[in-house]
Amino acid sequence: MSLLSERLGWIVFEAETKRLHELVKAVLPELDGIVGWEQGFDALHATPVFVNREEDVHRLMWSPLCVHNLSGYLVKTPPFLPRDEGRKVGICVKGCDSRSLVALEQEKFLGRDRLHIFGIPCEGTVDWRRVMKKIPLRGVSSVRREGPELKVEDSRGVHSLPWEESLARRCLRCAHPNPLVHDVLVRDPVEPRIKKDEAYGLVEEMDQKSLEERLAFWSAELDRCIRCYACRNACPLCVCQDRCIVETRDPKWLTQKMGISEKFMFHMIHSLHLAGRCTECGECERVCPMEIPVTLMKEKLNQITREILGYEAGIDSQLVPPLLTFNPGEHEL
Amino acid sequence: MRIGVFVCQCGTNIASTVDTDAVAQKTLMLPDVVYSTSYMYTCSEPGQKEIQQAIAEHGLQGVVVAACSPRMHEPTFRRAVEKAGLNRYMFEMANIREHVSWIGTDREANTRKACDLVEMAVAKLRYNQPLFSSKVPIHKKVLVIGGGVAGIQAALDCAEGGLDVVLVEKKTTIGGRMAQLDKTFPTVDCSSCILGPKMVDVSQKENITLLASSEVENISGYVGNFKVDVRKKATYVDWSACTGCGACIEKCPSRKVPDSFNEELGNARAINIPFPQAIPKKAAIRREYCLHFTKGKCGVCKKICPVDAVDYEMQDEILTEDVGAIIVATGYDLFDHSVYGEYGGGRYPDVISGLQYERILSASGPYGGHIKRPSDGKEPRDIVFVACVGSRDASVDRPYCSGICCMYIAKQAILTKDHVPGSNSYVFYMDIRSPGKNYDEFVRRAQEEYGVQYIRGRVGKIYPRGDRMVVQGADTLLGMQVEVEADLVVLATGVESASGSRELAEKLRISYDQYGFYMESHPKLRPVETNTAGVYLAGVCQGPKDIPASVAQGSAAAAKVQALFSRDTIETNPQVALVNERSCISCGKCIQVCPYGAIQWKELRGGERKAEVLPSVCQGCGLCNATCPCKAIQLLHATDNQILAEVNELFG
């Protein structure tokens, strides 16, 4: 097994990866396939992988570089979920990813009985862009966590960075590190980093600013938007895909016109479509090539949803999201 | 599109603060607008003629009228353009009266805003499409929910007009609250004597199906075609056999059953017929008090019944009825006065509710029509009536006036004097509300002929002294505190919505106010309609009212049903939601949010599912359109493109 750690460049998460292989091997014959992560083009990058043969199981891995929320693959075209309703698939999820599964189940896009969920309690994922900004790296050969430090080895030697400074913003405000739904857990549950009500610190900071300051902030941020729609494509709950109203021209909500008004409009629509649905997995922000903090808008709407409706998305599969129901008894709205 | 704009001056209503000529001139500059004018009264005969002429002369394809609220005259103008050959939906209205001239005096600003509104209407009109109604057949049978006087009247009027009626009553007999009353104000008629014949009529009309001891379980469908599930609750007596002889009641050993018809004064038996004039006059067992059900032995009624009607194995039954219209007449409950701690919180037997006193006065009541007080059966000499108990009191969340208490107190005070000639009656009141025919005269008679002492002020406290009650209150006319010692205190308990009214409203998909009273479609002009087509209201379920008003509403609701059923088909409103199947992503969110159940799945070839709107059920509220993430569902005549055109015109 020393080979494995050498190849992955990891020493700390070898046990979890090994355990994942065992668990996958045990159920693979009953499944149509499994979606998980494998080593990417260098040690700093993982990439999603679909496995349906036993000889490929060794490709699966777990490490804090397994940043992707894989749940979108189950519902987006072509869906990884087979049409045959008797068949199941396996999926690897972190705490945040599991909430997407719950939300998709709440909205009846998924049946829990179609899934075999490998839950992975997570202590945070590494934001490689943050790392690169601190240490410009070239030809990364290994990445590992040693206690409070992230150690990265590239062509110029070994660099170290405080662990906390390498984490993604979404992970620093994570209250649900342990998968809420799972069939098996790959490792023991971990302590949440913060409590639920502390998760909206950045939103509260924004609220302190004047309207003009906020407009100036968002104008500057959104001005960079290139309307590549990566945020939308990465969002597991953005299920309209080709029918998304930012691309269809009837009804004509958006045009090809250049300028910030169309960019604003797109992000407002995206955020409002996720109001009371977004599980704050942070994928939209992670994939944004222009590094716009787009999850922040959804965080604000979620904070409002919590305050007014006492509701949090992706927690209880039996609940109906409040904006997806009609209740004439709701007076406070 | 060739568009014509007609700016109305509404006499001086609009012209005094809006330069209507300037609006007409300015809109003529808009693209597509080929004709524009301003006129004194566009809604008048010549005004409409002018529109029709312009359509012909200028080949108009769409018309904008800038005038009052569309709620006022949209139908007028739609008819006018239709007569001139346009589709009625190729018309838009800009409200420059309620939204402009009436709310501001700055002529320049008003004119500017009027121009904006007209421009928006023109922008929308460019996207308008001709829309056409479709026709659906009507199932000519009516469901009446509630067998009180309002429901009875509605059922009788419908039946009289030849309609088939299903009357559903929760209790084992019809009659409702009116059956519990002794006399009615202001004529002091015997309540059951005037109600009785109507109840008998209900049982004898061949086209009325009376389902007593039944409740509405579920309602689906839409105007003209509702499907209603009714739960017929087990009475444990086979009503087709029961003759109402009462032998079982006489022998029933379970004697400590609270008599709800007598408002818990006195006891009934576990098997019971609530009152002699009951319709249907059939016995029913109350399971929770019956020794056979609670102790597992007894069976006396079964042995005694001469026709062997008692059936302990009876189960609830679900009946399904297809009806075209529904009249809701579910009545009210009495306010529970025990929330008033200062009035004894229900602890004192001689502090009773108005309806309890009504039962005491009644010859078929617990004391055979002799006025006695509940505690010791003594005839009271001094009686205090307290008005507004649970009415006009925001502290108990009942800020509304119950409307009947002032009158029933006057009646009860008069009757008291008749029953006990030497008695003294006192009434503590806030204001006297007697705005009916002969009502105020009646109250005056109570005061002047019957010597009832009216004290204007609220009662602060009621407490016992010896075997009497002390009523402490203010006399605000004299500006002093008063104390009256009474043998009996009658609280004029107010009206509240019937328990379960909210749940029923959900099933009916009608709205209700914060107190549980059902909302009429318009408080003045559509008082018995609801916002759900084919569902009508009658009686106190819509808000407190007296017997004549309830009866009038019963008749009014019946007239509405007759009018609806006078045609064989109904025209649907084409302003409904429509799904673009190519854009629909089958997420089902529209189905979840639709308040009317108007959207369902439609299976395409290949097993793919798409949302589908039932146009005759859709009320055009637009919730689905707002919810649909890809905007595949559009509300016709208020499409996204139409709204966006308006918004872009304003801000673009």
mmCIF file of N, CA, C and O in Angstrom, chain A residues 23 51 60-61 63 72 168 177 189 201 213-214 242 262 273 327:
data_model
loop_
_atom_site.group_PDB
_atom_site.id
_atom_site.type_symbol
_atom_site.label_atom_id
_atom_site.label_comp_id
_atom_site.label_asym_id
_atom_site.label_seq_id
_atom_site.Cartn_x
_atom_site.Cartn_y
_atom_site.Cartn_z
ATOM 1 N N LEU A 23 -15.275 -0.635 1.061
ATOM 2 C CA LEU A 23 -16.727 -0.466 1.082
ATOM 3 C C LEU A 23 -17.313 -0.534 -0.326
ATOM 4 O O LEU A 23 -18.377 -1.113 -0.542
ATOM 5 N N VAL A 51 -17.003 4.859 -11.841
ATOM 6 C CA VAL A 51 -16.411 3.531 -11.751
ATOM 7 C C VAL A 51 -17.524 2.504 -11.813
ATOM 8 O O VAL A 51 -18.518 2.627 -11.088
ATOM 9 N N LEU A 60 -10.498 5.357 -7.185
ATOM 10 C CA LEU A 60 -11.217 6.212 -6.237
ATOM 11 C C LEU A 60 -10.292 6.666 -5.117
ATOM 12 O O LEU A 60 -9.409 5.930 -4.690
ATOM 13 N N MET A 61 -10.545 7.898 -4.634
ATOM 14 C CA MET A 61 -9.740 8.347 -3.496
ATOM 15 C C MET A 61 -10.532 9.342 -2.670
ATOM 16 O O MET A 61 -11.582 9.846 -3.083
ATOM 17 N N SER A 63 -9.560 12.838 -0.325
ATOM 18 C CA SER A 63 -8.608 13.759 0.279
ATOM 19 C C SER A 63 -9.271 15.121 0.329
ATOM 20 O O SER A 63 -10.298 15.328 -0.332
ATOM 21 N N GLY A 72 -24.845 16.728 -8.687
ATOM 22 C CA GLY A 72 -25.413 17.208 -9.941
ATOM 23 C C GLY A 72 -25.412 16.143 -11.024
ATOM 24 O O GLY A 72 -26.300 16.108 -11.877
ATOM 25 N N ALA A 168 -11.200 26.435 1.662
ATOM 26 C CA ALA A 168 -12.165 27.208 0.883
ATOM 27 C C ALA A 168 -13.065 28.006 1.821
ATOM 28 O O ALA A 168 -13.310 27.585 2.957
ATOM 29 N N PRO A 177 -20.382 19.278 8.579
ATOM 30 C CA PRO A 177 -19.281 18.536 7.965
ATOM 31 C C PRO A 177 -19.599 17.041 7.787
ATOM 32 O O PRO A 177 -18.973 16.373 6.971
ATOM 33 N N PRO A 189 -17.313 10.456 12.388
ATOM 34 C CA PRO A 189 -17.799 11.835 12.289
ATOM 35 C C PRO A 189 -16.831 12.818 12.929
ATOM 36 O O PRO A 189 -16.105 12.473 13.864
ATOM 37 N N GLY A 201 -21.756 35.236 8.980
ATOM 38 C CA GLY A 201 -20.887 36.347 9.360
ATOM 39 C C GLY A 201 -20.638 37.324 8.229
ATOM 40 O O GLY A 201 -20.746 38.546 8.416
ATOM 41 N N GLU A 213 -22.560 51.607 -0.708
ATOM 42 C CA GLU A 213 -21.347 50.781 -0.619
ATOM 43 C C GLU A 213 -21.605 49.378 -1.163
ATOM 44 O O GLU A 213 -20.779 48.795 -1.863
ATOM 45 N N ARG A 214 -22.782 48.872 -0.825
ATOM 46 C CA ARG A 214 -23.110 47.527 -1.291
ATOM 47 C C ARG A 214 -23.240 47.508 -2.811
ATOM 48 O O ARG A 214 -22.768 46.597 -3.473
ATOM 49 N N ASP A 242 -30.639 23.325 -20.499
ATOM 50 C CA ASP A 242 -30.847 23.982 -21.799
ATOM 51 C C ASP A 242 -32.075 24.891 -21.815
ATOM 52 O O ASP A 242 -32.197 25.744 -22.675
ATOM 53 N N GLU A 262 -27.330 43.402 -17.476
ATOM 54 C CA GLU A 262 -27.665 42.024 -17.809
ATOM 55 C C GLU A 262 -26.976 41.049 -16.848
ATOM 56 O O GLU A 262 -27.523 40.020 -16.494
ATOM 57 N N HIS A 273 -33.975 32.048 -7.933
ATOM 58 C CA HIS A 273 -34.418 30.683 -8.216
ATOM 59 C C HIS A 273 -33.934 29.710 -7.143
ATOM 60 O O HIS A 273 -34.469 28.616 -7.014
ATOM 61 N N ASN A 327 -49.661 28.046 1.151
ATOM 62 C CA ASN A 327 -50.301 27.929 2.451
ATOM 63 C C ASN A 327 -50.977 29.246 2.792
ATOM 64 O O ASN A 327 -50.325 30.222 3.133
#
